[in-house]
């Protein structure tokens, strides 16, 4: 699956950005043992200030959602979504919901000016007594092993976007005799791409072998995401320094890929995620489990 996402992202990050949450939603449903209907799916798990989505259990055992969920990508185009909502004990729980049901309103963004991934618009969605199906119990969505694995799927897309840009850099070096600086950029890019590809393959093997559960899986996912993020930023910098302004001004595909990747990478929280990874490493050492 991660190879598929990488291949899609190498060609078109917009396509990968649509497919990735759809596959993640199907995986979540499978992990929870919940049957999902057909159509296009999304995953809406973001939180925002001054808005909240609450889930209520009715006497007949059914559930309804009420409130507002922010940052719902493509909500006006999707058929269904897995949505996290707050339940009575304060924890979050995941629910499957039909986005075309009565009571679901995708609000029009006041201003969507993004030059990256311009077709992947996000908006707030209002829910008014909308029926929903529980997907796991309270806290399950965040605690499950697959939460980290889903994050690796995003990293595979970042890697694919970086690979597409790197190939443009390589093509430029083939078109004319490269100087030492051009060769330096290629060397740094090759090392970063190889590191990320190797770690993705390693992570896939561990997940498939059942060796990436619990905190081990969470640590693995954090490492993969950090590595893929660092690789993508290095490739963006190398392309900017090595290619100059011409492809950004005259190569529509390259300019779009650069803008798309810059925005997509903001799903990583940069230094905050580095700190979170460091915290995991420290906690393991305190527990007597070496990380290195």
Tab-separated table of C-alpha atoms in Angstrom:
chain	number	residue	atom	x	y	z
A	1	UNK	CA	0.000	0.000	0.000
A	2	UNK	CA	2.810	2.410	0.868
A	3	UNK	CA	4.530	1.616	-2.429
A	4	UNK	CA	1.291	2.466	-4.227
A	5	UNK	CA	1.021	5.793	-2.398
A	6	UNK	CA	4.653	6.602	-3.192
A	7	UNK	CA	4.126	5.825	-6.879
A	8	UNK	CA	0.985	7.979	-7.037
A	9	UNK	CA	2.670	10.871	-5.235
A	10	UNK	CA	5.689	10.738	-7.534
A	11	UNK	CA	3.349	11.451	-10.434
A	12	UNK	CA	0.636	13.596	-8.834
A	13	UNK	CA	0.495	14.626	-5.182
A	14	UNK	CA	-3.145	15.665	-5.501
A	15	UNK	CA	-4.167	12.139	-6.461
A	16	UNK	CA	-2.108	10.692	-3.622
A	17	UNK	CA	-3.644	13.182	-1.176
A	18	UNK	CA	-7.112	11.918	-2.140
A	19	UNK	CA	-6.282	8.208	-2.111
A	20	UNK	CA	-4.284	8.148	1.138
A	21	UNK	CA	-7.135	9.010	3.560
A	22	UNK	CA	-9.523	6.764	1.614
A	23	UNK	CA	-7.218	3.770	2.127
A	24	UNK	CA	-6.637	4.810	5.740
A	25	UNK	CA	-10.393	4.869	6.369
A	26	UNK	CA	-10.828	1.401	4.880
A	27	UNK	CA	-7.966	0.117	7.040
A	28	UNK	CA	-9.538	1.635	10.170
A	29	UNK	CA	-12.880	-0.004	9.413
A	30	UNK	CA	-11.129	-3.328	8.875
A	31	UNK	CA	-9.179	-3.010	12.131
A	32	UNK	CA	-12.411	-2.312	14.014
A	33	UNK	CA	-14.340	-5.091	12.265
A	34	UNK	CA	-16.928	-2.639	10.980
A	35	UNK	CA	-18.461	-3.004	7.526
A	36	UNK	CA	-18.336	0.170	5.488
A	37	UNK	CA	-20.397	1.189	2.499
A	38	UNK	CA	-18.865	1.938	-0.876
A	39	UNK	CA	-17.914	5.298	-2.295
A	40	UNK	CA	-15.118	7.699	-1.406
A	41	UNK	CA	-14.050	7.969	2.230
A	42	UNK	CA	-12.148	10.460	4.343
A	43	UNK	CA	-10.837	10.641	7.897
A	44	UNK	CA	-11.676	13.742	9.951
A	45	UNK	CA	-9.816	13.736	13.259
A	46	UNK	CA	-8.580	17.325	13.616
A	47	UNK	CA	-9.562	19.515	16.545
A	48	UNK	CA	-9.922	23.273	16.591
A	49	UNK	CA	-10.492	26.141	19.007
A	50	UNK	CA	-14.060	27.151	19.835
A	51	UNK	CA	-15.613	24.206	17.963
A	52	UNK	CA	-16.456	20.745	19.226
A	53	UNK	CA	-18.204	17.669	17.886
A	54	UNK	CA	-20.080	15.558	20.423
A	55	UNK	CA	-21.479	12.040	20.136
A	56	UNK	CA	-24.564	10.967	22.089
A	57	UNK	CA	-25.912	7.473	22.666
A	58	UNK	CA	-29.688	7.184	22.332
A	59	UNK	CA	-31.858	4.821	24.401
A	60	UNK	CA	-32.221	2.450	21.452
A	61	UNK	CA	-28.440	1.983	21.247
A	62	UNK	CA	-27.863	4.196	18.199
A	63	UNK	CA	-25.560	7.208	18.147
A	64	UNK	CA	-25.892	10.735	16.815
A	65	UNK	CA	-23.348	13.483	16.178
A	66	UNK	CA	-23.905	17.162	16.882
A	67	UNK	CA	-21.524	20.078	16.560
A	68	UNK	CA	-18.760	21.188	14.211
A	69	UNK	CA	-15.660	19.399	12.953
A	70	UNK	CA	-12.863	21.597	11.525
A	71	UNK	CA	-10.369	20.846	8.755
A	72	UNK	CA	-12.429	18.289	6.826
A	73	UNK	CA	-10.637	17.851	3.499
A	74	UNK	CA	-12.860	17.304	0.464
A	75	UNK	CA	-15.936	17.027	2.684
A	76	UNK	CA	-18.159	18.369	-0.090
A	77	UNK	CA	-16.957	15.640	-2.475
A	78	UNK	CA	-16.766	12.527	-0.294
A	79	UNK	CA	-19.512	10.015	0.387
A	80	UNK	CA	-18.554	8.933	3.905
A	81	UNK	CA	-15.972	9.591	6.586
A	82	UNK	CA	-14.601	8.336	9.834
A	83	UNK	CA	-15.014	11.209	12.264
A	84	UNK	CA	-13.762	11.536	15.827
A	85	UNK	CA	-16.133	13.040	18.375
A	86	UNK	CA	-16.155	13.627	22.122
A	87	UNK	CA	-18.245	11.232	24.202
A	88	UNK	CA	-19.681	11.643	27.702
A	89	UNK	CA	-16.495	10.644	29.556
A	90	UNK	CA	-14.456	13.292	27.721
A	91	UNK	CA	-12.558	10.863	25.530
A	92	UNK	CA	-12.701	10.819	21.749
A	93	UNK	CA	-14.336	8.009	19.817
A	94	UNK	CA	-14.422	7.293	16.081
A	95	UNK	CA	-17.652	7.023	14.118
A	96	UNK	CA	-18.537	6.191	10.530
A	97	UNK	CA	-20.941	8.713	9.062
A	98	UNK	CA	-22.700	9.247	5.738
A	99	UNK	CA	-21.705	12.731	4.596
A	100	UNK	CA	-24.729	12.910	2.304
A	101	UNK	CA	-27.195	12.380	5.140
A	102	UNK	CA	-29.612	15.039	6.289
A	103	UNK	CA	-28.101	17.235	8.934
A	104	UNK	CA	-24.580	17.254	7.436
A	105	UNK	CA	-23.482	20.655	6.104
A	106	UNK	CA	-20.061	21.332	4.616
A	107	UNK	CA	-19.385	25.022	5.140
A	108	UNK	CA	-17.837	26.998	2.296
A	109	UNK	CA	-14.320	28.196	3.209
A	110	UNK	CA	-14.236	31.969	3.589
A	111	UNK	CA	-10.956	32.145	1.693
A	112	UNK	CA	-8.971	29.314	0.154
A	113	UNK	CA	-5.873	30.865	-1.387
A	114	UNK	CA	-3.484	27.909	-1.299
A	115	UNK	CA	-1.189	27.521	-4.295
A	116	UNK	CA	-0.322	24.007	-3.140
A	117	UNK	CA	-2.873	21.198	-3.519
A	118	UNK	CA	-5.450	23.797	-4.631
A	119	UNK	CA	-8.108	21.159	-5.348
A	120	UNK	CA	-7.861	19.629	-1.856
A	121	UNK	CA	-9.974	22.196	-0.070
A	122	UNK	CA	-10.727	21.839	3.635
A	123	UNK	CA	-13.716	23.206	5.453
A	124	UNK	CA	-15.636	22.888	8.680
A	125	UNK	CA	-18.570	20.477	8.706
A	126	UNK	CA	-21.658	20.928	10.871
A	127	UNK	CA	-23.546	17.924	12.171
A	128	UNK	CA	-27.097	18.229	13.460
A	129	UNK	CA	-28.382	15.010	15.061
A	130	UNK	CA	-26.712	12.875	12.371
A	131	UNK	CA	-26.796	9.103	12.839
A	132	UNK	CA	-23.369	7.490	13.090
A	133	UNK	CA	-21.885	4.029	13.580
A	134	UNK	CA	-19.255	3.526	16.316
A	135	UNK	CA	-15.838	2.436	15.049
A	136	UNK	CA	-14.102	1.028	18.116
A	137	UNK	CA	-14.755	2.191	21.664
A	138	UNK	CA	-13.765	5.413	23.425
A	139	UNK	CA	-10.039	6.071	22.990
A	140	UNK	CA	-9.592	3.194	20.529
A	141	UNK	CA	-8.921	5.411	17.508
A	142	UNK	CA	-5.812	6.975	19.049
A	143	UNK	CA	-4.631	3.911	20.994
A	144	UNK	CA	-4.848	1.300	18.214
A	145	UNK	CA	-1.714	0.021	16.512
A	146	UNK	CA	-2.948	1.245	13.133
A	147	UNK	CA	-2.885	4.895	14.185
A	148	UNK	CA	0.873	5.004	13.693
A	149	UNK	CA	0.684	2.944	10.520
A	150	UNK	CA	-1.700	5.487	9.006
A	151	UNK	CA	0.872	8.185	9.667
A	152	UNK	CA	3.448	6.172	7.752
A	153	UNK	CA	1.095	6.203	4.749
A	154	UNK	CA	1.279	10.000	4.764
A	155	UNK	CA	5.080	9.779	4.968
A	156	UNK	CA	5.055	7.531	1.893
A	157	UNK	CA	3.250	10.324	0.025
A	158	UNK	CA	5.835	12.877	1.166
A	159	UNK	CA	8.565	10.554	-0.067
A	160	UNK	CA	6.848	10.192	-3.441
A	161	UNK	CA	6.566	13.946	-3.836
A	162	UNK	CA	10.242	14.336	-3.005
A	163	UNK	CA	11.143	11.600	-5.481
A	164	UNK	CA	9.314	13.422	-8.283
A	165	UNK	CA	11.217	16.639	-7.583
A	166	UNK	CA	14.511	14.751	-7.306
A	167	UNK	CA	13.989	13.268	-10.750
A	168	UNK	CA	13.659	16.768	-12.179
A	169	UNK	CA	16.972	17.642	-10.541
A	170	UNK	CA	18.586	14.530	-11.999
A	171	UNK	CA	17.207	15.261	-15.469
A	172	UNK	CA	18.742	18.754	-15.338
A	173	UNK	CA	22.134	17.252	-14.476
A	174	UNK	CA	21.842	14.862	-17.416
A	175	UNK	CA	21.033	17.696	-19.797
A	176	UNK	CA	24.331	19.473	-19.239
A	177	UNK	CA	27.685	18.685	-17.667
A	178	UNK	CA	27.184	19.197	-13.907
A	179	UNK	CA	29.694	21.115	-11.837
A	180	UNK	CA	30.808	20.121	-8.345
A	181	UNK	CA	27.874	21.879	-6.681
A	182	UNK	CA	25.357	20.080	-8.898
A	183	UNK	CA	27.012	16.774	-8.037
A	184	UNK	CA	26.898	17.679	-4.335
A	185	UNK	CA	23.145	18.275	-4.540
A	186	UNK	CA	22.653	14.933	-6.291
A	187	UNK	CA	24.729	13.130	-3.679
A	188	UNK	CA	22.818	14.621	-0.754
A	189	UNK	CA	19.489	13.893	-2.423
A	190	UNK	CA	20.439	10.307	-3.232
A	191	UNK	CA	21.492	9.634	0.354
A	192	UNK	CA	18.251	11.060	1.774
A	193	UNK	CA	16.050	9.199	-0.700
A	194	UNK	CA	17.854	5.912	-0.065
A	195	UNK	CA	17.568	6.347	3.696
A	196	UNK	CA	13.836	7.022	3.493
A	197	UNK	CA	13.089	4.235	1.022
A	198	UNK	CA	15.015	1.758	3.196
A	199	UNK	CA	13.193	2.810	6.356
A	200	UNK	CA	9.790	2.590	4.647
A	201	UNK	CA	10.586	-0.942	3.477
A	202	UNK	CA	11.803	-1.859	6.969
A	203	UNK	CA	8.625	-0.456	8.531
A	204	UNK	CA	6.405	-2.326	6.071
A	205	UNK	CA	8.184	-5.596	6.840
A	206	UNK	CA	7.752	-5.106	10.591
A	207	UNK	CA	4.068	-4.230	10.295
A	208	UNK	CA	3.391	-7.242	8.056
A	209	UNK	CA	5.289	-9.486	10.477
A	210	UNK	CA	3.245	-8.288	13.451
A	211	UNK	CA	6.249	-6.610	15.073
A	212	UNK	CA	4.986	-2.998	15.088
A	213	UNK	CA	2.345	-2.964	17.766
A	214	UNK	CA	1.956	-0.756	20.820
A	215	UNK	CA	4.717	1.674	21.696
A	216	UNK	CA	7.144	-0.082	19.345
A	217	UNK	CA	4.855	0.750	16.432
A	218	UNK	CA	4.361	4.316	17.610
A	219	UNK	CA	8.124	4.838	17.838
A	220	UNK	CA	8.642	3.298	14.403
A	221	UNK	CA	5.981	5.558	12.878
A	222	UNK	CA	7.517	8.658	14.460
A	223	UNK	CA	10.929	7.745	13.080
A	224	UNK	CA	9.582	7.115	9.573
A	225	UNK	CA	7.626	10.367	9.492
A	226	UNK	CA	10.579	12.399	10.766
A	227	UNK	CA	12.931	10.797	8.254
A	228	UNK	CA	10.556	11.279	5.314
A	229	UNK	CA	9.909	14.870	6.344
A	230	UNK	CA	13.616	15.652	6.602
A	231	UNK	CA	14.223	13.995	3.224
A	232	UNK	CA	11.481	16.006	1.530
A	233	UNK	CA	12.726	19.301	2.938
A	234	UNK	CA	16.283	18.478	1.850
A	235	UNK	CA	15.096	17.667	-1.684
A	236	UNK	CA	13.088	20.884	-1.873
A	237	UNK	CA	16.142	22.873	-0.822
A	238	UNK	CA	18.473	21.040	-3.210
A	239	UNK	CA	16.093	21.607	-6.115
A	240	UNK	CA	15.732	25.289	-5.276
A	241	UNK	CA	19.508	25.784	-5.041
A	242	UNK	CA	20.425	23.515	-7.928
A	243	UNK	CA	17.741	24.446	-10.460
A	244	UNK	CA	17.216	28.128	-9.755
A	245	UNK	CA	14.035	29.995	-10.719
A	246	UNK	CA	13.531	28.745	-14.290
A	247	UNK	CA	11.560	25.521	-13.604
A	248	UNK	CA	9.471	27.289	-10.973
A	249	UNK	CA	8.543	29.895	-13.568
A	250	UNK	CA	8.239	27.820	-16.748
A	251	UNK	CA	7.736	24.146	-15.788
A	252	UNK	CA	4.113	23.866	-14.688
A	253	UNK	CA	4.424	20.300	-13.376
A	254	UNK	CA	7.528	21.047	-11.324
A	255	UNK	CA	6.152	24.301	-9.922
A	256	UNK	CA	2.917	22.579	-8.904
A	257	UNK	CA	4.773	19.654	-7.334
A	258	UNK	CA	6.939	22.001	-5.272
A	259	UNK	CA	3.934	23.988	-4.045
A	260	UNK	CA	1.972	20.806	-3.322
A	261	UNK	CA	4.778	19.246	-1.311
A	262	UNK	CA	5.431	22.403	0.688
A	263	UNK	CA	1.797	22.418	1.862
A	264	UNK	CA	1.519	18.655	2.368
A	265	UNK	CA	4.597	18.674	4.622
A	266	UNK	CA	2.854	21.028	7.023
A	267	UNK	CA	0.953	18.006	8.319
A	268	UNK	CA	4.210	17.336	10.133
A	269	UNK	CA	4.626	19.555	13.171
A	270	UNK	CA	8.339	20.090	12.540
A	271	UNK	CA	10.260	20.702	15.762
A	272	UNK	CA	7.251	19.748	17.890
A	273	UNK	CA	7.215	16.285	16.341
A	274	UNK	CA	10.988	16.059	16.837
A	275	UNK	CA	10.391	16.786	20.522
A	276	UNK	CA	7.648	14.155	20.674
A	277	UNK	CA	10.035	11.603	19.180
A	278	UNK	CA	12.687	12.570	21.716
A	279	UNK	CA	10.157	12.108	24.511
A	280	UNK	CA	9.400	8.574	23.316
A	281	UNK	CA	13.098	7.730	23.245
A	282	UNK	CA	13.630	9.109	26.759
A	283	UNK	CA	10.608	7.280	28.167
A	284	UNK	CA	11.884	3.995	26.747
A	285	UNK	CA	15.285	4.536	28.339
A	286	UNK	CA	13.684	5.303	31.719
A	287	UNK	CA	11.772	2.039	31.399
A	288	UNK	CA	15.040	0.225	30.782
A	289	UNK	CA	14.378	-0.325	27.071
A	290	UNK	CA	17.196	1.006	24.953
A	291	UNK	CA	16.201	2.805	21.791
A	292	UNK	CA	19.619	2.707	20.109
